[in-house]
mmCIF file of C-alpha atoms in Angstrom:
data_model
loop_
_atom_site.group_PDB
_atom_site.id
_atom_site.type_symbol
_atom_site.label_atom_id
_atom_site.label_comp_id
_atom_site.label_asym_id
_atom_site.label_seq_id
_atom_site.Cartn_x
_atom_site.Cartn_y
_atom_site.Cartn_z
ATOM 1 C CA MET A 1 120.528 160.087 81.159
ATOM 2 C CA SER A 2 120.483 162.437 78.524
ATOM 3 C CA GLU A 3 123.732 164.147 76.843
ATOM 4 C CA LEU A 4 122.109 167.398 77.908
ATOM 5 C CA ASP A 5 121.629 166.331 81.419
ATOM 6 C CA LYS A 6 125.694 164.687 81.239
ATOM 7 C CA GLU A 7 126.757 168.423 79.964
ATOM 8 C CA LYS A 8 124.712 170.052 82.769
ATOM 9 C CA ALA A 9 126.304 167.856 85.925
ATOM 10 C CA LYS A 10 129.665 168.582 84.402
ATOM 11 C CA LYS A 11 129.197 172.240 84.542
ATOM 12 C CA LEU A 12 128.012 172.089 87.913
ATOM 13 C CA ALA A 13 130.776 170.111 89.013
ATOM 14 C CA ALA A 14 133.163 172.155 87.105
ATOM 15 C CA ALA A 15 131.781 175.361 89.099
ATOM 16 C CA LYS A 16 132.028 174.607 92.600
ATOM 17 C CA ALA A 17 135.664 172.386 92.244
ATOM 18 C CA LYS A 18 136.088 176.072 91.308
ATOM 19 C CA ALA A 19 134.296 177.851 94.269
ATOM 20 C CA ALA A 20 136.110 175.738 96.768
ATOM 21 C CA ALA A 21 139.642 177.065 94.972
ATOM 22 C CA ALA A 22 138.661 180.204 95.408
ATOM 23 C CA ALA A 23 137.461 179.227 99.669
ATOM 24 C CA LYS A 24 140.369 177.367 100.118
ATOM 25 C CA LYS A 25 142.712 180.605 98.902
ATOM 26 C CA LYS A 26 141.043 183.545 100.895
ATOM 27 C CA ALA A 27 141.553 181.677 103.694
ATOM 28 C CA MET A 28 145.375 180.819 103.017
ATOM 29 C CA GLU A 29 144.981 184.513 102.628
ATOM 30 C CA GLN A 30 143.577 185.408 106.028
ATOM 31 C CA LYS A 31 145.981 183.057 107.701
ATOM 32 C CA SER A 32 148.856 184.376 106.399
ATOM 33 C CA ALA A 33 147.647 188.153 107.228
ATOM 34 C CA ALA A 34 147.128 187.753 110.351
ATOM 35 C CA GLY A 35 150.455 186.280 111.388
ATOM 36 C CA THR A 36 149.311 185.743 115.412
ATOM 37 C CA GLU A 37 146.873 183.687 116.408
ATOM 38 C CA ASP A 38 143.378 184.023 115.332
ATOM 39 C CA THR A 39 140.386 185.867 116.765
ATOM 40 C CA PRO A 40 137.278 183.715 117.922
ATOM 41 C CA ALA A 41 135.506 185.619 115.186
ATOM 42 C CA ALA A 42 138.077 184.310 112.613
ATOM 43 C CA ASP A 43 138.029 181.062 113.791
ATOM 44 C CA ASP A 44 134.447 180.778 113.351
ATOM 45 C CA ASP A 45 135.136 182.280 109.968
ATOM 46 C CA LYS A 46 137.397 179.615 109.485
ATOM 47 C CA GLU A 47 135.657 176.895 110.478
ATOM 48 C CA LYS A 48 132.712 177.736 108.214
ATOM 49 C CA ALA A 49 134.829 177.831 105.365
ATOM 50 C CA LYS A 50 136.524 174.534 106.271
ATOM 51 C CA LYS A 51 132.930 172.686 106.953
ATOM 52 C CA LEU A 52 132.131 174.989 103.146
ATOM 53 C CA ALA A 53 135.106 173.235 101.043
ATOM 54 C CA ALA A 54 133.618 169.721 102.450
ATOM 55 C CA ALA A 55 130.384 170.050 101.544
ATOM 56 C CA LYS A 56 131.205 171.503 98.167
ATOM 57 C CA ALA A 57 133.892 168.526 97.471
ATOM 58 C CA LYS A 58 131.742 166.441 98.846
ATOM 59 C CA ALA A 59 128.836 167.595 95.602
ATOM 60 C CA ALA A 60 131.467 167.596 93.322
ATOM 61 C CA ALA A 61 132.490 164.164 93.959
ATOM 62 C CA ALA A 62 128.465 162.735 93.984
ATOM 63 C CA ALA A 63 128.304 165.061 90.858
ATOM 64 C CA LYS A 64 131.010 163.163 88.790
ATOM 65 C CA LYS A 65 129.329 159.880 90.241
ATOM 66 C CA LYS A 66 126.686 159.794 88.968
ATOM 67 C CA ALA A 67 128.043 161.409 85.428
ATOM 68 C CA MET A 68 129.954 158.254 85.395
ATOM 69 C CA GLU A 69 126.800 156.043 86.419
ATOM 70 C CA ALA A 70 125.162 157.668 83.137
ATOM 71 C CA LYS A 71 128.208 157.304 80.965
ATOM 72 C CA GLY A 72 127.530 153.830 81.384
ATOM 73 C CA ALA A 73 130.180 153.091 84.381
ATOM 74 C CA GLY A 74 128.866 149.752 85.450
ATOM 75 C CA THR A 75 125.778 151.156 88.088
ATOM 76 C CA GLU A 76 121.898 151.389 87.220
ATOM 77 C CA GLU A 77 120.343 154.364 86.463
ATOM 78 C CA ALA A 78 117.749 155.863 88.440
ATOM 79 C CA PRO A 79 114.106 153.933 88.694
ATOM 80 C CA ALA A 80 112.339 157.214 86.891
ATOM 81 C CA VAL A 81 114.864 157.290 84.051
ATOM 82 C CA ASP A 82 114.476 153.548 83.958
ATOM 83 C CA ASP A 83 110.369 153.760 83.673
ATOM 84 C CA ASP A 84 110.751 156.858 80.559
ATOM 85 C CA LYS A 85 113.224 153.729 79.056
ATOM 86 C CA GLU A 86 110.973 150.945 79.060
ATOM 87 C CA LYS A 87 108.319 153.517 77.767
ATOM 88 C CA ALA A 88 110.062 153.995 75.332
ATOM 89 C CA LYS A 89 111.282 151.320 74.183
ATOM 90 C CA LYS A 90 107.701 149.671 74.234
ATOM 91 C CA LEU A 91 106.010 152.664 72.583
ATOM 92 C CA ALA A 92 109.306 151.526 69.946
ATOM 93 C CA ALA A 93 108.305 148.095 69.376
ATOM 94 C CA ALA A 94 104.411 149.207 68.941
ATOM 95 C CA LYS A 95 105.108 150.937 66.590
ATOM 96 C CA ALA A 96 107.858 148.277 64.299
ATOM 97 C CA LYS A 97 104.859 145.589 64.980
ATOM 98 C CA ALA A 98 101.966 148.162 63.251
ATOM 99 C CA ALA A 99 104.494 148.700 60.173
ATOM 100 C CA ALA A 100 104.768 144.998 59.961
ATOM 101 C CA ALA A 101 101.797 144.438 60.103
ATOM 102 C CA ALA A 102 100.294 147.192 58.011
ATOM 103 C CA LYS A 103 103.141 146.417 55.671
ATOM 104 C CA LYS A 104 102.138 142.948 55.016
ATOM 105 C CA LYS A 105 98.943 143.288 54.749
ATOM 106 C CA ALA A 106 99.758 146.077 51.644
ATOM 107 C CA MET A 107 102.526 143.182 50.077
ATOM 108 C CA GLU A 108 99.296 140.310 50.232
ATOM 109 C CA ALA A 109 96.732 142.826 48.674
ATOM 110 C CA LYS A 110 99.708 143.978 45.825
ATOM 111 C CA GLY A 111 99.837 139.873 45.339
ATOM 112 C CA ALA A 112 103.774 141.266 45.828
ATOM 113 C CA GLY A 113 105.208 137.271 46.244
ATOM 114 C CA GLU A 114 104.327 136.366 50.111
ATOM 115 C CA GLU A 115 102.806 133.135 50.206
ATOM 116 C CA ASP A 116 99.679 133.009 51.536
ATOM 117 C CA ALA A 117 98.034 131.619 54.502
ATOM 118 C CA PRO A 118 96.545 128.074 53.988
ATOM 119 C CA ALA A 119 93.092 128.529 54.179
ATOM 120 C CA THR A 120 93.565 131.432 51.064
ATOM 121 C CA ASP A 121 95.504 129.508 49.348
ATOM 122 C CA ALA A 122 92.647 126.449 49.229
ATOM 123 C CA ASP A 123 89.817 128.827 48.828
ATOM 124 C CA LYS A 124 92.503 130.245 45.939
ATOM 125 C CA GLU A 125 93.011 126.617 44.242
ATOM 126 C CA LYS A 126 88.829 125.996 44.701
ATOM 127 C CA ALA A 127 87.904 128.868 42.864
ATOM 128 C CA LYS A 128 90.536 128.114 39.896
ATOM 129 C CA LYS A 129 89.144 124.722 39.822
ATOM 130 C CA LEU A 130 85.724 125.857 39.271
ATOM 131 C CA ALA A 131 86.531 128.213 36.860
ATOM 132 C CA ALA A 132 87.591 126.055 34.627
ATOM 133 C CA ALA A 133 85.078 123.347 35.196
ATOM 134 C CA LYS A 134 82.361 125.827 34.144
ATOM 135 C CA ALA A 135 84.720 126.997 30.947
ATOM 136 C CA LYS A 136 84.692 123.509 30.058
ATOM 137 C CA ALA A 137 81.033 122.719 30.389
ATOM 138 C CA ALA A 138 79.957 126.342 28.499
ATOM 139 C CA ALA A 139 82.419 124.877 25.778
ATOM 140 C CA ALA A 140 80.969 121.709 25.191
ATOM 141 C CA ALA A 141 77.466 122.934 25.327
ATOM 142 C CA LYS A 142 78.451 125.162 22.585
ATOM 143 C CA ALA A 143 79.708 122.951 20.567
ATOM 144 C CA LYS A 144 77.651 120.392 20.989
ATOM 145 C CA ALA A 145 74.306 122.992 20.343
ATOM 146 C CA ALA A 146 76.246 124.060 17.360
ATOM 147 C CA ALA A 147 76.204 121.054 16.215
ATOM 148 C CA LYS A 148 72.348 120.489 16.526
ATOM 149 C CA ALA A 149 71.709 123.650 14.889
ATOM 150 C CA LYS A 150 74.101 122.436 11.886
ATOM 151 C CA SER A 151 72.677 118.993 11.838
ATOM 152 C CA GLY A 152 68.188 120.123 12.637
ATOM 153 C CA GLU A 153 67.778 119.241 15.197
ATOM 154 C CA ASP A 154 65.694 121.171 18.427
ATOM 155 C CA ALA A 155 67.468 122.015 21.924
ATOM 156 C CA PRO A 156 66.196 119.961 24.763
ATOM 157 C CA ALA A 157 63.617 121.245 26.458
ATOM 158 C CA GLY A 158 64.985 122.957 29.872
ATOM 159 C CA ASP A 159 68.627 123.517 27.931
ATOM 160 C CA ASP A 160 68.813 127.272 28.518
ATOM 161 C CA GLU A 161 72.327 127.355 26.915
ATOM 162 C CA LYS A 162 71.433 124.501 23.929
ATOM 163 C CA ALA A 163 68.295 126.243 23.395
ATOM 164 C CA LYS A 164 69.707 130.158 23.133
ATOM 165 C CA ALA A 165 72.282 128.727 20.473
ATOM 166 C CA ILE A 166 70.381 127.047 18.546
ATOM 167 C CA ALA A 167 68.020 130.419 18.272
ATOM 168 C CA ALA A 168 71.145 132.751 17.628
ATOM 169 C CA ALA A 169 71.937 129.781 14.855
ATOM 170 C CA LYS A 170 68.186 130.375 12.976
ATOM 171 C CA ALA A 171 68.442 134.220 13.606
ATOM 172 C CA LYS A 172 71.064 134.023 11.916
ATOM 173 C CA ALA A 173 69.751 132.094 9.187
ATOM 174 C CA LYS A 174 66.894 133.206 8.698
ATOM 175 C CA ALA A 175 68.310 136.745 8.958
ATOM 176 C CA ALA A 176 70.928 135.704 5.873
ATOM 177 C CA ALA A 177 67.701 134.267 3.658
ATOM 178 C CA ALA A 178 65.732 137.816 4.124
ATOM 179 C CA ALA A 179 68.895 139.990 3.309
ATOM 180 C CA LYS A 180 69.387 137.723 0.104
ATOM 181 C CA ALA A 181 66.176 138.060 -0.790
ATOM 182 C CA LYS A 182 66.082 141.970 -0.508
ATOM 183 C CA ALA A 183 68.992 141.779 -2.230
ATOM 184 C CA ALA A 184 67.217 140.035 -5.315
ATOM 185 C CA ALA A 185 64.417 142.250 -4.949
ATOM 186 C CA ALA A 186 66.484 145.682 -5.216
ATOM 187 C CA ALA A 187 68.206 144.317 -7.443
ATOM 188 C CA LYS A 188 65.665 142.832 -9.930
ATOM 189 C CA ALA A 189 63.733 146.725 -9.480
ATOM 190 C CA LYS A 190 66.825 148.223 -10.542
ATOM 191 C CA SER A 191 67.275 146.233 -14.170
ATOM 192 C CA GLY A 192 63.008 146.275 -14.040
ATOM 193 C CA GLY A 193 63.076 142.616 -13.844
ATOM 194 C CA SER A 194 62.828 140.361 -16.250
ATOM 195 C CA ALA A 195 60.719 138.879 -18.716
ATOM 196 C CA ALA A 196 60.638 135.498 -17.230
ATOM 197 C CA GLU A 197 60.098 136.609 -13.860
ATOM 198 C CA GLU A 198 56.782 138.640 -15.173
ATOM 199 C CA GLU A 199 55.945 135.458 -16.723
ATOM 200 C CA GLN A 200 56.309 134.169 -13.056
ATOM 201 C CA GLU A 201 54.040 136.724 -11.102
ATOM 202 C CA LYS A 202 50.613 135.722 -10.417
ATOM 203 C CA PRO A 203 47.838 137.283 -12.923
ATOM 204 C CA SER A 204 45.484 139.383 -11.858
ATOM 205 C CA ALA A 205 41.996 138.152 -10.946
ATOM 206 C CA ASN A 206 40.546 141.415 -12.727
ATOM 207 C CA GLN A 207 42.584 139.595 -16.189
ATOM 208 C CA PRO A 208 39.879 138.056 -17.722
ATOM 209 C CA THR A 209 37.011 140.774 -16.921
ATOM 210 C CA LEU A 210 40.291 143.964 -19.179
ATOM 211 C CA ASP A 211 40.291 140.377 -22.106
ATOM 212 C CA LYS A 212 36.494 140.192 -21.991
ATOM 213 C CA TYR A 213 36.104 144.064 -22.707
ATOM 214 C CA VAL A 214 39.096 144.157 -25.482
ATOM 215 C CA LYS A 215 36.870 141.612 -27.369
ATOM 216 C CA ILE A 216 33.829 143.848 -26.835
ATOM 217 C CA ILE A 217 35.716 146.433 -28.291
ATOM 218 C CA GLU A 218 37.839 144.669 -31.124
ATOM 219 C CA GLU A 219 34.777 143.159 -32.053
ATOM 220 C CA ASN A 220 32.423 146.110 -32.299
ATOM 221 C CA LEU A 221 35.008 148.774 -33.010
ATOM 222 C CA GLY A 222 37.944 146.877 -34.297
ATOM 223 C CA LYS A 223 41.689 146.544 -33.649
ATOM 224 C CA GLU A 224 43.338 149.608 -34.454
ATOM 225 C CA VAL A 225 40.823 152.014 -32.188
ATOM 226 C CA LEU A 226 42.893 151.119 -28.612
ATOM 227 C CA GLU A 227 46.051 152.083 -27.515
ATOM 228 C CA ASP A 228 47.463 149.999 -25.070
ATOM 229 C CA SER A 229 45.830 147.612 -21.562
ATOM 230 C CA TYR A 230 46.505 146.698 -19.167
ATOM 231 C CA ILE A 231 45.751 145.747 -14.915
ATOM 232 C CA ASN A 232 46.654 148.328 -13.262
ATOM 233 C CA ARG A 233 48.767 147.142 -10.112
ATOM 234 C CA LEU A 234 49.015 150.872 -8.847
ATOM 235 C CA ALA A 235 45.287 150.931 -8.772
ATOM 236 C CA LYS A 236 43.469 147.600 -7.130
ATOM 237 C CA ASP A 237 44.051 146.053 -10.572
ATOM 238 C CA VAL A 238 41.404 147.746 -11.976
ATOM 239 C CA PRO A 239 41.587 147.273 -15.812
ATOM 240 C CA THR A 240 43.197 150.158 -18.034
ATOM 241 C CA LEU A 241 42.036 150.803 -21.959
ATOM 242 C CA VAL A 242 44.156 153.342 -23.141
ATOM 243 C CA ALA A 243 42.537 154.683 -26.837
ATOM 244 C CA LYS A 244 43.287 156.362 -29.865
ATOM 245 C CA PRO A 245 42.477 160.199 -29.271
ATOM 246 C CA GLU A 246 40.467 159.795 -32.138
ATOM 247 C CA SER A 247 38.974 156.765 -30.928
ATOM 248 C CA TYR A 248 38.327 157.967 -27.623
ATOM 249 C CA TYR A 249 33.847 159.036 -28.306
ATOM 250 C CA LYS A 250 33.365 155.729 -29.862
ATOM 251 C CA ILE A 251 35.005 153.696 -27.257
ATOM 252 C CA ALA A 252 32.845 155.372 -24.544
ATOM 253 C CA GLU A 253 29.801 155.076 -25.955
ATOM 254 C CA LEU A 254 30.798 151.734 -26.561
ATOM 255 C CA LEU A 255 31.552 151.064 -23.018
ATOM 256 C CA LYS A 256 28.172 152.835 -22.421
ATOM 257 C CA ASN A 257 25.283 151.507 -24.230
ATOM 258 C CA ASN A 258 26.284 148.161 -24.434
ATOM 259 C CA GLU A 259 24.475 145.740 -22.503
ATOM 260 C CA ASP A 260 27.216 143.110 -21.728
ATOM 261 C CA LEU A 261 29.553 146.529 -21.119
ATOM 262 C CA SER A 262 26.661 148.732 -19.253
ATOM 263 C CA PHE A 263 28.748 151.060 -17.753
ATOM 264 C CA GLU A 264 26.138 154.169 -16.808
ATOM 265 C CA TYR A 265 28.493 156.228 -14.040
ATOM 266 C CA VAL A 266 31.118 157.759 -14.064
ATOM 267 C CA SER A 267 33.023 158.177 -10.224
ATOM 268 C CA GLU A 268 35.669 160.225 -11.710
ATOM 269 C CA HIS A 269 37.237 162.426 -14.325
ATOM 270 C CA HIS A 270 40.884 164.959 -14.073
ATOM 271 C CA GLY A 271 43.415 165.487 -16.532
ATOM 272 C CA SER A 272 47.545 165.825 -16.131
ATOM 273 C CA ASP A 273 50.150 167.259 -17.691
ATOM 274 C CA PHE A 274 52.659 164.319 -17.842
ATOM 275 C CA GLU A 275 55.358 167.603 -19.727
ATOM 276 C CA THR A 276 55.561 164.631 -23.548
ATOM 277 C CA HIS A 277 51.867 164.997 -23.524
ATOM 278 C CA MET A 278 47.972 165.544 -21.617
ATOM 279 C CA GLU A 279 46.171 162.497 -20.432
ATOM 280 C CA VAL A 280 42.688 162.459 -19.379
ATOM 281 C CA TYR A 281 41.632 159.519 -17.227
ATOM 282 C CA ASN A 282 38.000 158.814 -16.876
ATOM 283 C CA HIS A 283 36.850 155.842 -13.820
ATOM 284 C CA LEU A 284 33.933 153.656 -15.033
ATOM 285 C CA PHE A 285 30.775 151.798 -13.159
ATOM 286 C CA SER A 286 28.035 149.499 -13.810
ATOM 287 C CA PHE A 287 25.737 148.786 -11.528
ATOM 288 C CA LYS A 288 24.095 145.991 -13.187
ATOM 289 C CA HIS A 289 27.236 144.412 -13.647
ATOM 290 C CA LYS A 290 28.875 145.514 -10.774
ATOM 291 C CA HIS A 291 32.627 145.646 -12.430
ATOM 292 C CA SER A 292 34.518 148.915 -13.928
ATOM 293 C CA VAL A 293 37.090 150.619 -16.206
ATOM 294 C CA ALA A 294 39.748 153.208 -16.285
ATOM 295 C CA LEU A 295 39.898 155.163 -19.454
ATOM 296 C CA LYS A 296 42.558 157.043 -20.211
ATOM 297 C CA VAL A 297 43.326 158.586 -23.546
ATOM 298 C CA LYS A 298 46.547 161.032 -24.539
ATOM 299 C CA ILE A 299 46.516 164.390 -26.673
ATOM 300 C CA ASP A 300 48.876 166.566 -27.643
ATOM 301 C CA ARG A 301 50.232 168.872 -24.722
ATOM 302 C CA ASP A 302 50.556 171.955 -27.767
ATOM 303 C CA LYS A 303 47.245 171.532 -28.833
ATOM 304 C CA PRO A 304 45.678 169.955 -25.694
ATOM 305 C CA VAL A 305 41.866 168.930 -27.789
ATOM 306 C CA VAL A 306 39.662 165.887 -27.350
ATOM 307 C CA ALA A 307 36.108 164.895 -27.350
ATOM 308 C CA SER A 308 33.933 165.877 -24.839
ATOM 309 C CA ILE A 309 31.599 162.641 -22.600
ATOM 310 C CA THR A 310 29.135 164.856 -21.838
ATOM 311 C CA PRO A 311 26.688 164.018 -24.087
ATOM 312 C CA LEU A 312 26.994 160.462 -22.752
ATOM 313 C CA TRP A 313 27.805 161.162 -18.350
ATOM 314 C CA ALA A 314 25.972 164.526 -17.906
ATOM 315 C CA GLY A 315 28.431 163.990 -14.748
ATOM 316 C CA ALA A 316 31.281 164.730 -16.513
ATOM 317 C CA ASN A 317 30.705 168.404 -17.296
ATOM 318 C CA TRP A 318 32.191 170.189 -14.047
ATOM 319 C CA PRO A 319 34.931 168.037 -14.110
ATOM 320 C CA GLU A 320 35.866 168.572 -17.642
ATOM 321 C CA CYS A 321 35.111 171.951 -17.093
ATOM 322 C CA GLU A 322 37.698 171.876 -14.700
ATOM 323 C CA SER A 323 40.927 170.267 -16.305
ATOM 324 C CA TYR A 324 39.928 172.885 -19.275
ATOM 325 C CA ASP A 325 40.223 176.183 -16.361
ATOM 326 C CA LEU A 326 43.307 174.464 -15.167
ATOM 327 C CA LEU A 327 45.242 172.624 -17.628
ATOM 328 C CA GLY A 328 43.736 174.443 -20.905
ATOM 329 C CA ILE A 329 42.406 171.189 -22.285
ATOM 330 C CA ASN A 330 39.470 171.530 -24.859
ATOM 331 C CA TYR A 331 36.503 169.403 -25.259
ATOM 332 C CA GLU A 332 35.168 169.378 -28.584
ATOM 333 C CA GLY A 333 31.081 168.723 -27.961
ATOM 334 C CA HIS A 334 31.180 170.379 -24.861
ATOM 335 C CA PRO A 335 27.731 172.374 -24.456
ATOM 336 C CA LYS A 336 29.623 175.136 -21.862
ATOM 337 C CA LEU A 337 32.827 175.009 -21.181
ATOM 338 C CA GLU A 338 33.664 177.555 -19.135
ATOM 339 C CA ARG A 339 36.308 178.558 -16.254
ATOM 340 C CA ILE A 340 35.068 177.956 -13.127
ATOM 341 C CA LEU A 341 37.658 178.347 -11.022
ATOM 342 C CA MET A 342 40.102 181.038 -12.086
ATOM 343 C CA PRO A 343 38.493 184.623 -13.647
ATOM 344 C CA ASP A 344 37.891 184.681 -17.603
ATOM 345 C CA ASP A 345 40.803 187.360 -18.064
ATOM 346 C CA TRP A 346 42.658 185.002 -16.091
ATOM 347 C CA VAL A 347 46.441 184.245 -18.445
ATOM 348 C CA GLY A 348 47.597 180.952 -17.749
ATOM 349 C CA TYR A 349 46.879 177.014 -16.664
ATOM 350 C CA PRO A 350 47.306 176.666 -13.227
ATOM 351 C CA LEU A 351 47.726 173.302 -13.072
ATOM 352 C CA ARG A 352 51.139 173.026 -15.964
ATOM 353 C CA LYS A 353 54.072 171.879 -15.025
ATOM 354 C CA ASP A 354 55.877 175.306 -16.713
ATOM 355 C CA TYR A 355 53.069 177.777 -15.441
ATOM 356 C CA GLU A 356 54.844 181.319 -14.481
ATOM 357 C CA PRO A 357 51.893 184.499 -12.936
ATOM 358 C CA TYR A 358 51.841 186.424 -15.527
ATOM 359 C CA ASP A 359 51.258 188.813 -12.610
ATOM 360 C CA VAL A 360 54.425 188.423 -10.211
ATOM 361 C CA GLU A 361 52.424 190.051 -7.572
ATOM 362 C CA VAL A 362 50.208 187.514 -7.276
#
């Protein structure tokens, strides 16, 4: 029984006792007031009062007894109360069990020191041993592969780990060699290359041809007519002759008319402004001997005058007019040197590096 029920029982017992006392007092007052023998009606009232008092006293005793039992005076509680208590106990036990199970599971997951089940311990031990064995085997394979790669041996077919290690070592060595070669090439380019390295460079297949041209020119015109001669590596190794301005026309004439040379065709002619000087370039070809040569001449930029080769090759007519029109190079002996792109009254030469338009709105 709860404390609330006990309190209610006490109050009920007190109220019944009070009512019984009040009824007894009233009965005594009626008896003393009559002073004589009660009438039948009065006797009935007395009997009712007695019965009421007895009933109240009996109810009070029962309530008191029930209160004492509820307090634990040695008697059992009512069956209904016992059932409620039993259910409450079972519910509390179930909750406690569930809480304990949840706590245990959390502790196991967190690894808070609780002992694992025997099966889990065995699995963990096996996993540790397996991982250790794998790590040991991998380390041994790696060391063996590195040793073989160092000694130059190939890895046996089918051994993936060893093959990978050897391939990585070879790739690393190859990359190092490439980097070294690249650094050497960069250093060479920066320094311009030494004389020894230039001598070791493989000679051009056209070098004998160039030597032949130079020999013929020197035999016919002398050694002083050429300013330079070389193989142009940047232009398919074409043999290149650089004539002095005063010897330019004589060399051109020899290149065309000599039987061993016979350059009867001008495939290209143009002028260039190098700011320090002007340059005229001709590419000549021999259909007879199936060989070619480049003939160049450097002239003064302030007074760019050179002999025209149009009398030798008619195909140089318009190209010489073009370089005259755009660069201001004067070709002496040209049959009709004139502007062919710009108007006759145009001021300046558009292909010169320092050209500034006369009319700023153009």
